[in-house]
Coordinates of C-alpha atoms in Angstrom, one line a residue:
M13 CA 0.0 0.0 0.0
T14 CA 2.9 2.4 0.8
Q15 CA 4.2 1.9 -2.8
I16 CA 1.0 3.1 -4.5
R17 CA 0.6 6.7 -5.8
N18 CA -2.7 7.9 -7.2
F19 CA -2.6 11.2 -9.1
C20 CA -4.1 13.1 -12.0
I21 CA -3.0 15.8 -14.4
I22 CA -5.0 19.0 -14.5
A23 CA -4.5 21.8 -17.0
H24 CA -6.2 24.3 -19.3
I25 CA -7.0 23.0 -22.9
D26 CA -3.9 22.6 -25.0
H27 CA -1.3 23.0 -22.3
G28 CA 0.3 19.6 -23.1
K29 CA -1.4 17.4 -20.6
S30 CA -1.9 14.3 -22.9
T31 CA 1.6 14.7 -24.4
L32 CA 3.2 14.8 -20.9
A33 CA 1.2 11.6 -20.1
D34 CA 2.8 10.0 -23.2
R35 CA 6.3 10.7 -21.8
L36 CA 5.4 9.2 -18.4
L37 CA 4.1 6.0 -20.1
E38 CA 7.3 5.8 -22.1
R39 CA 9.7 6.4 -19.2
T40 CA 8.0 3.8 -17.0
G41 CA 8.0 1.2 -19.8
T42 CA 4.2 0.9 -19.7
I43 CA 4.1 0.9 -23.5
S44 CA 6.6 -0.3 -26.1
E45 CA 8.0 2.0 -28.9
R46 CA 5.9 -0.1 -31.4
E47 CA 2.6 0.7 -29.5
M48 CA 3.5 4.4 -29.0
Q49 CA 1.5 7.1 -30.8
N50 CA 0.8 10.7 -29.9
Q51 CA -1.9 11.3 -27.3
I52 CA -2.2 7.6 -26.7
L53 CA -4.8 8.1 -23.9
D54 CA -7.1 10.0 -26.3
D55 CA -8.7 7.2 -28.2
M56 CA -11.2 9.2 -30.3
D57 CA -10.1 10.8 -33.6
L58 CA -12.0 13.9 -32.6
E59 CA -9.8 14.2 -29.4
R60 CA -6.6 14.0 -31.4
E61 CA -7.7 16.5 -34.1
R62 CA -8.9 19.1 -31.6
G63 CA -6.1 18.4 -29.1
I64 CA -8.5 18.1 -26.3
T65 CA -9.5 15.3 -23.9
I66 CA -13.2 14.6 -24.0
K67 CA -13.4 11.4 -21.9
S68 CA -11.4 10.7 -18.7
H69 CA -8.8 7.9 -19.0
A70 CA -6.9 6.0 -16.4
I71 CA -3.7 3.8 -16.7
R72 CA -1.5 1.9 -14.3
M73 CA 2.3 2.3 -14.5
K74 CA 5.2 0.6 -12.7
Y75 CA 8.2 2.9 -11.8
T76 CA 11.5 1.5 -10.6
R77 CA 13.8 3.9 -8.7
S78 CA 17.6 3.5 -8.7
K79 CA 17.6 1.6 -5.4
N80 CA 15.4 -1.1 -7.1
E81 CA 12.3 0.2 -5.2
E82 CA 9.2 -0.4 -7.2
F83 CA 6.2 2.0 -7.1
I84 CA 2.8 1.7 -8.7
F85 CA 1.5 4.9 -10.3
N86 CA -2.2 5.2 -11.2
L87 CA -2.6 8.1 -13.6
I88 CA -6.2 9.3 -14.0
D89 CA -6.2 11.7 -16.9
T90 CA -9.0 14.3 -16.8
P91 CA -10.9 16.4 -19.4
G92 CA -9.9 20.1 -19.3
H93 CA -13.0 21.7 -20.6
V94 CA -15.6 23.5 -18.4
D95 CA -18.4 21.4 -19.8
F96 CA -17.0 18.3 -18.1
A97 CA -16.3 19.9 -14.7
Y98 CA -18.3 17.1 -12.9
E99 CA -16.2 14.3 -14.4
V100 CA -13.1 16.3 -13.3
S101 CA -14.4 16.5 -9.7
R102 CA -14.9 12.7 -9.6
A103 CA -11.5 12.0 -11.1
L104 CA -9.9 14.3 -8.5
K105 CA -11.8 12.5 -5.7
A106 CA -10.1 9.3 -6.8
C107 CA -6.6 10.8 -6.2
E108 CA -4.2 11.9 -3.5
G109 CA -2.2 14.2 -5.7
A110 CA -2.5 16.4 -8.8
I111 CA 0.1 17.6 -11.3
L112 CA -0.8 21.2 -12.2
V113 CA 0.5 21.7 -15.8
V114 CA 0.9 25.3 -17.1
D115 CA 2.2 26.2 -20.5
A116 CA 5.4 28.2 -20.2
A117 CA 4.5 30.3 -23.2
Q118 CA 0.7 30.9 -22.5
G119 CA 0.8 31.2 -18.7
V120 CA -2.0 30.6 -16.2
E121 CA -5.5 30.5 -17.9
A122 CA -9.1 30.4 -16.7
Q123 CA -9.6 26.6 -16.5
T124 CA -6.1 26.2 -14.9
I125 CA -7.5 28.2 -11.9
S126 CA -10.9 26.5 -12.0
N127 CA -9.5 22.9 -11.9
L128 CA -6.8 24.0 -9.3
Y129 CA -9.5 25.2 -6.9
Q130 CA -11.4 21.9 -7.3
A131 CA -8.1 20.0 -6.5
I132 CA -7.5 22.2 -3.4
D133 CA -11.2 21.6 -2.3
Q134 CA -10.5 17.9 -2.5
D135 CA -7.3 18.4 -0.3
L136 CA -4.9 17.1 -2.9
E137 CA -1.1 17.6 -2.9
I138 CA -0.3 19.9 -5.8
I139 CA 2.8 19.5 -7.9
P140 CA 3.2 22.6 -10.1
V141 CA 4.9 21.9 -13.5
L142 CA 5.9 24.3 -16.2
N143 CA 5.5 22.5 -19.6
K144 CA 6.8 23.4 -23.1
I145 CA 10.0 25.0 -21.9
D146 CA 11.6 24.1 -25.2
L147 CA 9.4 26.6 -27.1
P148 CA 11.1 29.8 -28.4
G149 CA 8.4 32.0 -26.7
A150 CA 8.6 30.2 -23.3
D151 CA 9.0 32.5 -20.3
P152 CA 9.7 30.2 -17.3
E153 CA 10.6 33.1 -15.0
G154 CA 7.4 35.2 -15.7
V155 CA 5.0 32.2 -15.8
G156 CA 6.7 30.7 -12.7
Q157 CA 5.9 33.9 -10.8
Q158 CA 2.2 33.6 -11.9
I159 CA 2.2 30.1 -10.3
V160 CA 3.8 31.3 -7.1
D161 CA 1.2 34.1 -6.9
L162 CA -1.6 31.6 -7.6
I163 CA -0.8 28.8 -5.1
G164 CA 1.7 30.4 -2.8
C165 CA 4.5 27.9 -3.3
E166 CA 8.3 28.5 -3.6
H167 CA 10.0 29.0 -7.0
E168 CA 12.1 25.9 -6.3
D169 CA 8.9 23.7 -5.9
I170 CA 8.1 24.3 -9.6
L171 CA 9.3 21.6 -11.9
T172 CA 10.3 22.5 -15.5
V173 CA 9.6 19.8 -18.2
S174 CA 9.1 19.4 -21.9
G175 CA 6.4 17.0 -22.9
K176 CA 7.7 17.0 -26.4
T177 CA 11.4 16.2 -25.8
G178 CA 11.0 14.4 -22.4
E179 CA 13.3 16.9 -20.5
G180 CA 12.6 17.0 -16.8
V181 CA 10.3 13.9 -16.8
E182 CA 12.7 11.9 -14.5
A183 CA 12.6 14.7 -11.9
L184 CA 8.7 14.7 -12.1
L185 CA 8.6 10.9 -11.5
E186 CA 10.7 11.4 -8.4
A187 CA 8.5 14.3 -7.2
I188 CA 5.4 12.1 -7.5
V189 CA 7.1 9.5 -5.2
E190 CA 8.3 12.1 -2.7
R191 CA 5.3 14.5 -2.6
V192 CA 2.1 12.5 -3.3
P193 CA 1.0 10.7 -0.2
A194 CA 0.2 7.0 -0.3
P195 CA -3.4 6.0 0.1
K196 CA -4.9 5.3 3.5
Q197 CA -4.8 1.6 4.7
E198 CA -8.4 1.0 5.4
V199 CA -8.7 -2.6 4.2
D200 CA -10.9 -3.9 7.1
K201 CA -13.8 -1.5 6.7
P202 CA -16.9 -2.4 4.5
L203 CA -16.3 -1.9 0.8
K204 CA -16.6 1.6 -0.7
A205 CA -15.5 2.1 -4.3
L206 CA -15.9 5.3 -6.2
I207 CA -16.9 5.1 -9.9
F208 CA -14.9 7.9 -11.6
D209 CA -15.7 6.8 -15.2
S210 CA -17.6 4.1 -17.1
I211 CA -17.6 2.9 -20.6
F212 CA -20.0 0.7 -22.6
N213 CA -18.9 -2.5 -24.3
T214 CA -21.4 -4.1 -26.7
Y215 CA -20.6 -7.7 -25.5
R216 CA -20.0 -7.1 -21.8
G217 CA -22.2 -4.2 -20.8
S218 CA -21.1 -1.2 -18.8
I219 CA -17.6 -1.4 -17.4
A220 CA -17.1 0.8 -14.3
Y221 CA -13.7 2.3 -13.6
I222 CA -13.3 2.5 -9.9
R223 CA -11.0 3.6 -7.1
V224 CA -11.4 1.5 -4.0
M225 CA -11.5 3.9 -1.1
E226 CA -12.2 1.4 1.8
G227 CA -12.4 -2.4 2.1
T228 CA -11.6 -5.1 -0.4
L229 CA -13.3 -6.2 -3.6
K230 CA -12.9 -9.8 -4.8
K231 CA -13.8 -11.5 -8.1
G232 CA -17.3 -13.0 -7.8
D233 CA -18.5 -10.7 -5.0
E234 CA -22.1 -9.6 -4.9
I235 CA -22.1 -5.8 -5.3
L236 CA -24.6 -3.0 -5.0
F237 CA -24.6 0.4 -6.8
M238 CA -25.8 2.7 -4.0
A239 CA -27.3 5.6 -6.0
S240 CA -29.1 3.5 -8.7
E241 CA -29.8 0.6 -6.1
K242 CA -28.9 -2.0 -8.7
E243 CA -27.4 -5.4 -7.7
Y244 CA -24.9 -7.3 -9.8
D245 CA -22.0 -9.8 -9.4
A246 CA -18.4 -8.7 -10.0
E247 CA -17.8 -11.2 -12.8
E248 CA -14.4 -9.8 -13.6
I249 CA -12.1 -7.2 -11.8
G250 CA -8.7 -6.0 -12.8
Y251 CA -6.2 -3.2 -13.3
L252 CA -6.3 -0.6 -16.0
K253 CA -3.2 -0.9 -18.1
L254 CA -3.2 -0.1 -21.8
N255 CA -5.4 -3.2 -22.1
K256 CA -7.4 -4.4 -19.1
E257 CA -5.5 -6.9 -16.9
P258 CA -7.7 -9.2 -14.8
C259 CA -6.9 -9.9 -11.1
D260 CA -8.6 -11.6 -8.2
V261 CA -8.6 -8.8 -5.5
L262 CA -8.7 -5.0 -5.5
Q263 CA -7.9 -3.4 -2.1
A264 CA -8.3 0.1 -0.6
G265 CA -6.0 2.4 -2.6
D266 CA -6.2 0.4 -5.8
V267 CA -7.6 1.8 -9.1
G268 CA -9.2 -0.7 -11.5
Y269 CA -12.3 -1.9 -13.3
V270 CA -15.4 -4.0 -12.6
V271 CA -17.4 -6.0 -15.2
G272 CA -20.8 -7.3 -14.1
S273 CA -23.1 -7.5 -17.1
V274 CA -24.4 -4.1 -16.3
K275 CA -27.0 -3.5 -19.0
S276 CA -26.7 0.3 -19.4
L277 CA -24.5 3.3 -18.5
Q278 CA -27.5 4.7 -16.5
D279 CA -26.8 1.9 -13.9
A280 CA -23.1 2.6 -13.6
R281 CA -23.2 6.3 -13.1
V282 CA -20.1 8.4 -12.6
G283 CA -19.8 9.4 -8.9
D284 CA -21.8 6.4 -7.6
T285 CA -20.5 4.2 -4.8
I286 CA -20.1 0.4 -5.1
T287 CA -20.4 -1.7 -1.9
H288 CA -21.2 -5.3 -0.9
Q289 CA -24.8 -6.5 -0.9
K290 CA -24.3 -8.4 2.4
R291 CA -22.1 -6.0 4.3
P292 CA -22.9 -2.6 2.8
A293 CA -21.2 0.7 3.8
D294 CA -23.1 3.0 6.1
A295 CA -23.2 5.9 3.6
P296 CA -22.1 6.5 0.0
I297 CA -19.0 8.6 -0.9
P298 CA -20.3 12.3 -0.8
G299 CA -20.5 14.4 -3.9
Y300 CA -22.6 12.3 -6.3
K301 CA -25.1 14.1 -8.5
D302 CA -27.0 13.4 -11.7
S303 CA -25.6 15.2 -14.7
Q304 CA -27.9 18.1 -15.5
P305 CA -28.1 19.4 -19.1
M306 CA -27.4 23.2 -19.4
V307 CA -28.0 23.7 -23.2
F308 CA -30.9 22.4 -25.3
S309 CA -31.3 22.2 -29.0
G310 CA -33.6 20.6 -31.6
I311 CA -31.9 18.0 -33.8
F312 CA -33.7 17.1 -37.1
P313 CA -32.7 14.9 -40.0
T314 CA -32.5 16.9 -43.3
E315 CA -34.3 14.0 -45.0
S316 CA -37.4 12.9 -43.1
E317 CA -36.8 9.2 -43.9
D318 CA -33.6 9.3 -41.8
F319 CA -35.6 9.8 -38.6
E320 CA -35.2 6.2 -37.4
D321 CA -31.5 6.2 -38.3
L322 CA -31.1 9.4 -36.2
R323 CA -32.9 7.7 -33.3
S324 CA -30.6 4.6 -33.4
A325 CA -27.6 6.9 -33.7
L326 CA -28.6 8.8 -30.6
E327 CA -29.2 5.6 -28.7
K328 CA -25.7 4.3 -29.5
L329 CA -24.2 7.7 -28.6
Q330 CA -26.0 7.6 -25.2
L331 CA -24.4 4.2 -24.5
N332 CA -21.0 5.9 -24.4
D333 CA -22.1 9.2 -23.1
A334 CA -24.7 9.0 -20.2
S335 CA -24.8 12.8 -19.9
L336 CA -26.6 13.2 -23.3
K337 CA -30.3 13.4 -22.8
Y338 CA -32.9 13.5 -25.6
E339 CA -36.6 13.1 -26.3
P340 CA -38.7 13.1 -29.5
E341 CA -40.2 16.3 -30.7
T342 CA -42.2 17.4 -33.8
S343 CA -41.9 20.7 -35.7
K344 CA -44.4 21.8 -38.4
A345 CA -41.5 23.1 -40.5
L346 CA -38.8 20.4 -39.9
G347 CA -41.0 17.3 -39.2
F348 CA -39.9 14.7 -36.7
G349 CA -36.8 15.1 -34.7
F350 CA -35.4 15.2 -31.1
R351 CA -34.9 17.7 -28.4
A352 CA -31.5 17.1 -26.9
G353 CA -29.9 18.4 -23.7
F354 CA -26.1 18.9 -23.5
L355 CA -23.7 19.8 -20.7
G356 CA -22.5 22.8 -22.6
L357 CA -21.6 24.2 -26.0
L358 CA -18.5 22.0 -26.6
H359 CA -20.5 18.9 -25.6
M360 CA -23.2 19.9 -28.1
E361 CA -20.6 20.5 -30.9
I362 CA -19.0 17.1 -30.2
V363 CA -22.3 15.2 -30.4
Q364 CA -23.2 16.9 -33.7
E365 CA -19.8 16.1 -35.1
R366 CA -20.0 12.5 -34.0
L367 CA -23.5 12.1 -35.6
D368 CA -22.0 13.4 -38.9
R369 CA -18.8 11.3 -38.8
E370 CA -19.7 8.0 -37.1
F371 CA -23.3 7.7 -38.4
N372 CA -23.1 9.8 -41.6
I373 CA -26.4 11.6 -40.9
D374 CA -27.1 15.1 -42.2
I375 CA -28.9 17.1 -39.5
I376 CA -30.3 20.6 -38.9
T377 CA -30.0 21.9 -35.4
T378 CA -32.1 24.7 -34.0
V379 CA -30.9 27.7 -32.0
P380 CA -29.4 26.5 -28.6
N381 CA -31.5 27.4 -25.6
V382 CA -31.2 27.1 -21.9
K383 CA -33.9 26.0 -19.4
Y384 CA -36.2 28.7 -18.0
E385 CA -38.5 28.7 -15.0
V386 CA -41.9 30.2 -15.7
D387 CA -44.4 31.2 -13.0
T388 CA -48.0 31.1 -14.4
D389 CA -51.3 32.4 -13.2
F390 CA -54.4 31.1 -15.1
K391 CA -57.7 32.1 -13.6
G392 CA -56.3 32.3 -10.1
E393 CA -54.5 28.9 -10.4
R394 CA -50.8 29.5 -9.9
G395 CA -48.2 27.1 -11.4
K396 CA -44.5 26.6 -12.2
K397 CA -43.2 25.2 -15.4
F398 CA -39.7 24.5 -16.8
V399 CA -39.3 25.5 -20.4
D400 CA -36.3 24.5 -22.6
N401 CA -38.1 24.8 -26.0
P402 CA -39.5 28.2 -27.1
S403 CA -42.6 26.5 -28.5
E404 CA -43.6 25.4 -25.0
M405 CA -43.5 28.9 -23.6
P406 CA -47.0 29.7 -22.2
D407 CA -49.1 32.6 -23.6
A408 CA -47.9 36.0 -22.5
G409 CA -51.3 36.6 -20.8
I410 CA -50.8 34.0 -18.1
I411 CA -47.1 34.5 -17.4
E412 CA -46.4 36.0 -14.0
A413 CA -42.6 35.9 -14.1
V414 CA -39.8 34.2 -16.1
W415 CA -36.6 33.2 -14.3
E416 CA -33.3 32.5 -16.3
P417 CA -30.0 30.9 -15.2
Y418 CA -27.1 33.2 -14.5
I419 CA -23.4 32.2 -14.5
K420 CA -20.3 33.6 -13.0
A421 CA -17.8 34.0 -15.9
S422 CA -14.1 34.4 -15.2
I423 CA -12.2 35.6 -18.2
I424 CA -8.4 35.8 -18.2
T425 CA -6.8 38.1 -20.9
P426 CA -3.8 40.2 -21.8
A427 CA -4.5 43.8 -20.4
D428 CA -4.7 45.2 -24.0
Y429 CA -8.1 43.5 -24.6
I430 CA -9.9 44.7 -21.5
G431 CA -12.0 47.2 -23.5
P432 CA -13.4 44.7 -26.1
I433 CA -14.2 42.1 -23.4
M434 CA -16.1 44.6 -21.2
S435 CA -18.1 46.0 -24.1
L436 CA -19.0 42.3 -25.2
C437 CA -20.1 41.5 -21.7
Q438 CA -22.1 44.7 -21.4
D439 CA -23.8 44.0 -24.7
R440 CA -24.8 40.5 -23.3
R441 CA -26.5 42.0 -20.2
G442 CA -23.5 41.3 -18.0
I443 CA -23.1 42.6 -14.5
Y444 CA -19.5 43.6 -13.7
V445 CA -18.1 42.0 -10.5
N446 CA -14.4 42.8 -10.4
Q447 CA -11.1 42.6 -12.1
I448 CA -7.7 41.4 -10.7
F449 CA -4.4 42.3 -12.3
M450 CA -2.1 39.3 -12.4
Q451 CA 1.6 39.0 -13.0
G452 CA 2.8 39.5 -16.6
N453 CA 0.4 42.1 -18.0
R454 CA -2.6 39.7 -17.6
V455 CA -6.0 40.5 -16.0
E456 CA -8.8 38.3 -14.7
I457 CA -12.2 39.9 -15.3
V458 CA -15.3 38.5 -13.6
Y459 CA -18.9 39.1 -14.8
E460 CA -22.3 37.7 -14.0
L461 CA -24.0 36.8 -17.2
P462 CA -27.3 35.2 -18.3
M463 CA -26.5 31.7 -19.5
A464 CA -28.7 32.3 -22.6
E465 CA -26.4 35.1 -23.8
V466 CA -23.3 32.8 -23.5
V467 CA -24.6 29.7 -25.3
F468 CA -25.2 31.6 -28.5
D469 CA -21.9 32.9 -30.0
F470 CA -20.2 34.5 -27.0
Y471 CA -17.2 32.2 -27.1
D472 CA -16.5 32.9 -30.8
K473 CA -16.9 36.7 -30.2
L474 CA -14.6 36.5 -27.2
K475 CA -11.9 34.7 -29.1
S476 CA -12.1 37.0 -32.2
G477 CA -12.1 40.1 -30.1
T478 CA -8.9 39.1 -28.3
R479 CA -7.1 37.4 -31.2
G480 CA -7.6 34.0 -29.4
Y481 CA -5.7 35.1 -26.2
A482 CA -8.6 35.2 -23.8
S483 CA -9.8 32.1 -21.9
L484 CA -13.2 31.6 -20.3
D485 CA -14.4 29.5 -17.4
Y486 CA -17.8 29.7 -15.8
E487 CA -20.0 28.2 -13.0
L488 CA -23.7 28.2 -12.6
L489 CA -24.9 30.8 -9.9
E490 CA -28.7 30.8 -9.7
Y491 CA -32.0 31.6 -11.4
R492 CA -32.9 35.3 -11.7
K493 CA -36.0 37.1 -12.8
G494 CA -35.9 38.6 -16.3
D495 CA -38.1 40.5 -18.8
L496 CA -38.1 37.6 -21.3
V497 CA -40.5 37.1 -24.2
R498 CA -41.0 34.6 -27.0
L499 CA -40.1 36.0 -30.4
D500 CA -42.2 34.2 -33.1
I501 CA -41.5 34.3 -36.9
L502 CA -44.5 34.1 -39.2
L503 CA -44.6 33.5 -42.9
N504 CA -47.9 34.6 -44.5
G505 CA -49.5 34.5 -41.0
D506 CA -48.3 30.9 -40.2
Q507 CA -45.9 30.6 -37.3
V508 CA -42.6 28.7 -38.0
D509 CA -42.0 27.0 -34.7
A510 CA -38.3 26.1 -35.6
L511 CA -37.4 29.8 -35.9
S512 CA -39.0 30.8 -32.6
S513 CA -36.6 31.9 -29.8
I514 CA -36.8 33.3 -26.2
T515 CA -35.1 36.6 -25.9
H516 CA -34.9 39.7 -23.7
R517 CA -37.6 42.3 -24.5
D518 CA -35.0 45.0 -25.1
K519 CA -33.3 42.9 -27.8
A520 CA -36.4 41.5 -29.4
Y521 CA -37.0 44.4 -31.8
E522 CA -33.5 44.4 -33.2
Q523 CA -33.4 40.6 -33.4
G524 CA -36.8 40.4 -35.1
R525 CA -35.7 43.0 -37.7
K526 CA -32.4 41.1 -38.4
I527 CA -34.2 37.7 -38.8
C528 CA -36.8 39.1 -41.2
A529 CA -34.1 40.7 -43.3
K530 CA -32.1 37.5 -43.4
L531 CA -35.1 35.4 -44.4
K532 CA -35.9 37.8 -47.1
E533 CA -32.5 37.2 -48.6
L534 CA -32.7 33.4 -48.3
I535 CA -36.3 32.5 -49.2
P536 CA -36.7 32.4 -53.0
S537 CA -39.5 34.4 -54.6
Q538 CA -42.8 32.5 -55.0
Q539 CA -45.7 32.9 -57.4
F540 CA -47.3 35.0 -54.7
E541 CA -46.3 37.7 -52.3
V542 CA -44.9 36.4 -49.0
A543 CA -45.1 38.4 -45.8
I544 CA -42.3 37.7 -43.2
Q545 CA -43.2 39.0 -39.7
A546 CA -41.6 38.9 -36.3
A547 CA -44.1 39.0 -33.4
I548 CA -44.3 39.0 -29.6
G549 CA -47.6 37.4 -28.8
S550 CA -50.2 39.0 -31.1
R551 CA -48.1 42.1 -31.6
V552 CA -46.1 42.3 -34.9
I553 CA -42.8 44.2 -34.3
S554 CA -41.1 43.8 -37.7
R555 CA -42.1 43.0 -41.3
D556 CA -40.5 42.3 -44.6
T557 CA -42.1 41.3 -47.9
I558 CA -40.9 39.0 -50.6
R559 CA -42.3 40.3 -53.9
A560 CA -44.1 37.8 -56.1
L561 CA -42.5 36.5 -59.2
R562 CA -44.3 38.0 -62.2
K563 CA -44.6 36.0 -65.4
D564 CA -44.9 38.4 -68.4
V565 CA -48.4 37.2 -69.6
T566 CA -48.6 40.1 -72.1
A567 CA -45.5 39.0 -74.1
K568 CA -47.8 37.5 -76.8
C569 CA -49.7 40.8 -77.3
Y570 CA -47.9 42.7 -80.0
G571 CA -50.4 45.4 -80.7
G572 CA -54.0 46.2 -80.6
D573 CA -56.1 47.8 -77.9
I574 CA -54.7 48.3 -74.3
S575 CA -57.8 46.5 -73.0
R576 CA -56.4 43.2 -74.3
K577 CA -53.3 43.5 -72.1
R578 CA -55.4 44.7 -69.1
K579 CA -57.7 41.7 -69.5
L580 CA -54.7 39.2 -69.3
I581 CA -53.2 41.0 -66.3
E582 CA -56.5 40.9 -64.4
K583 CA -56.8 37.2 -65.2
Q584 CA -53.3 36.6 -63.8
K585 CA -54.1 38.7 -60.7
A586 CA -57.2 36.5 -60.0
G587 CA -55.0 33.3 -60.3
K588 CA -52.4 34.7 -57.9
K589 CA -55.0 35.6 -55.4
R590 CA -56.3 32.0 -55.5
M591 CA -52.7 30.7 -55.1
K592 CA -52.1 32.7 -52.1
Q593 CA -55.0 31.1 -50.3
V594 CA -53.7 27.5 -50.8
G595 CA -50.0 28.3 -51.3
T596 CA -47.4 27.1 -48.8
V597 CA -43.9 28.7 -48.7
E598 CA -40.9 26.4 -49.2
I599 CA -38.1 27.3 -46.8
P600 CA -34.5 26.4 -47.7
Q601 CA -32.4 24.7 -45.0
E602 CA -30.1 27.7 -44.8
A603 CA -33.0 29.7 -43.5
F604 CA -33.1 27.7 -40.3
L605 CA -29.5 28.6 -39.6
A606 CA -30.4 32.3 -40.3
V607 CA -30.9 32.9 -36.6
L608 CA -27.4 31.8 -35.9
S609 CA -25.8 34.1 -38.5
M610 CA -28.0 37.1 -38.3
D611 CA -25.1 39.3 -37.1
D612 CA -24.1 39.4 -40.8
V613 CA -27.1 41.6 -41.5
D614 CA -27.0 45.4 -40.9

């Protein structure tokens, strides 16, 4: 037990976390040169392309010191993005130490701080590491001072490494042995094992990745998942090497996996506690919670016959991603589809990309929304309703109040870009909290913002306004009352539900005008006049008109009395009038993305 070290690597996106993990695996001989490839713990093509970790990974390494002392290292790699903050918190719970990786060229960024605070809350031993010291733009002195200011350590406590060349990795392995405490020896207590990740295997069901906190788990034991109250047998247990390595016993302090023919990921939830059926633990490990979607969007197949393919694709995705929630929905304009809930914008982007790549399905997604809380009063009967789809918003006449989620956004940026960031946040109804000047001409700006304003295109605007230098981290604060309305788009008086959105009253007029102008550009002319209107309730706030196509019916009249031409024009008018009564407007697919790109319209 004294030879085990459980640790994780925490960092901001693209600070070299997965590359450093590759060097640790090489140096400890966990993988051969033949098996080696870049970012070996990131097994999705999408992770490698974007240079981000989406799913947590764990691997067991053996490290032999010069005195022939052998240590077992359990590395639990964590995702760096704010959307996966809950997974990070569970991975940290499974460790005694954390390697804090900071890019020597980019310095401390928003999610570095966020993940560090989580590690400190879990009472972990922090080993600060400066990575990418081989880069020409590296500033070890300046960035080292940022780390000292952040965690209050000494300069000599900071290790300098290069994940690319392997420089300094030996010293890091020694620091893990010296600084990270061994797990507590609590083998005699009832079994408590924390699930910090789970994956789905088509033939074996859900495989839970666990850290045994107390007690002992043997092969064949009858086990209980405490949150889901499901009972299974531990058919196979083992260690997490590059491939799974079965064993007979896992003790307190060990990290491994359990296979028990668990039928779905919903039964083996991240954060749950495994215990014995006959001698259960008194209480589960604290901190478990169900994943709550933050962002909602409609997903529709471009071809209606692909609906069943889309359903089976979402079912398969959910097997590997229990945080994806979806339910069927119908739209008059787009037909049958699904309303899906995501942890955040990156999660939504990844799901859309995987639907396209892995299942080859063309989809249309509607404007991302958040969940609102609506107080209603209908003939003296008060009620409360949660709304994540604009079409479900009650009539304005019965709404008492609408509450929307607010977040606390922490933005770290070079001081030159304070102006653009503050004006962006003010435009998005932000409430200024404070700003802290950090070492090296950098500043942390804190705003309270409505979540709805962030899910739209806030991140893109932030990056373009600061040339990519700013970094964002956020946490949910609370629901606050807001003057919010449903903005409807009507074509010839018919509401197009897929283009509806929930927006602040002050912005509704401008937004309505922009959408109408955009649709006028995109919808082709019909044989009859088409009125495009934006409305709040029954009140129209903006209108554009697409003029009718006019066939030249007088082309064959080459002379004679004017009344001949007039007669043909009147006949055409009557036909067009009749068409308008039965005519339906065909809307191109680009029009449904109009709401997303309406900033292009002046």
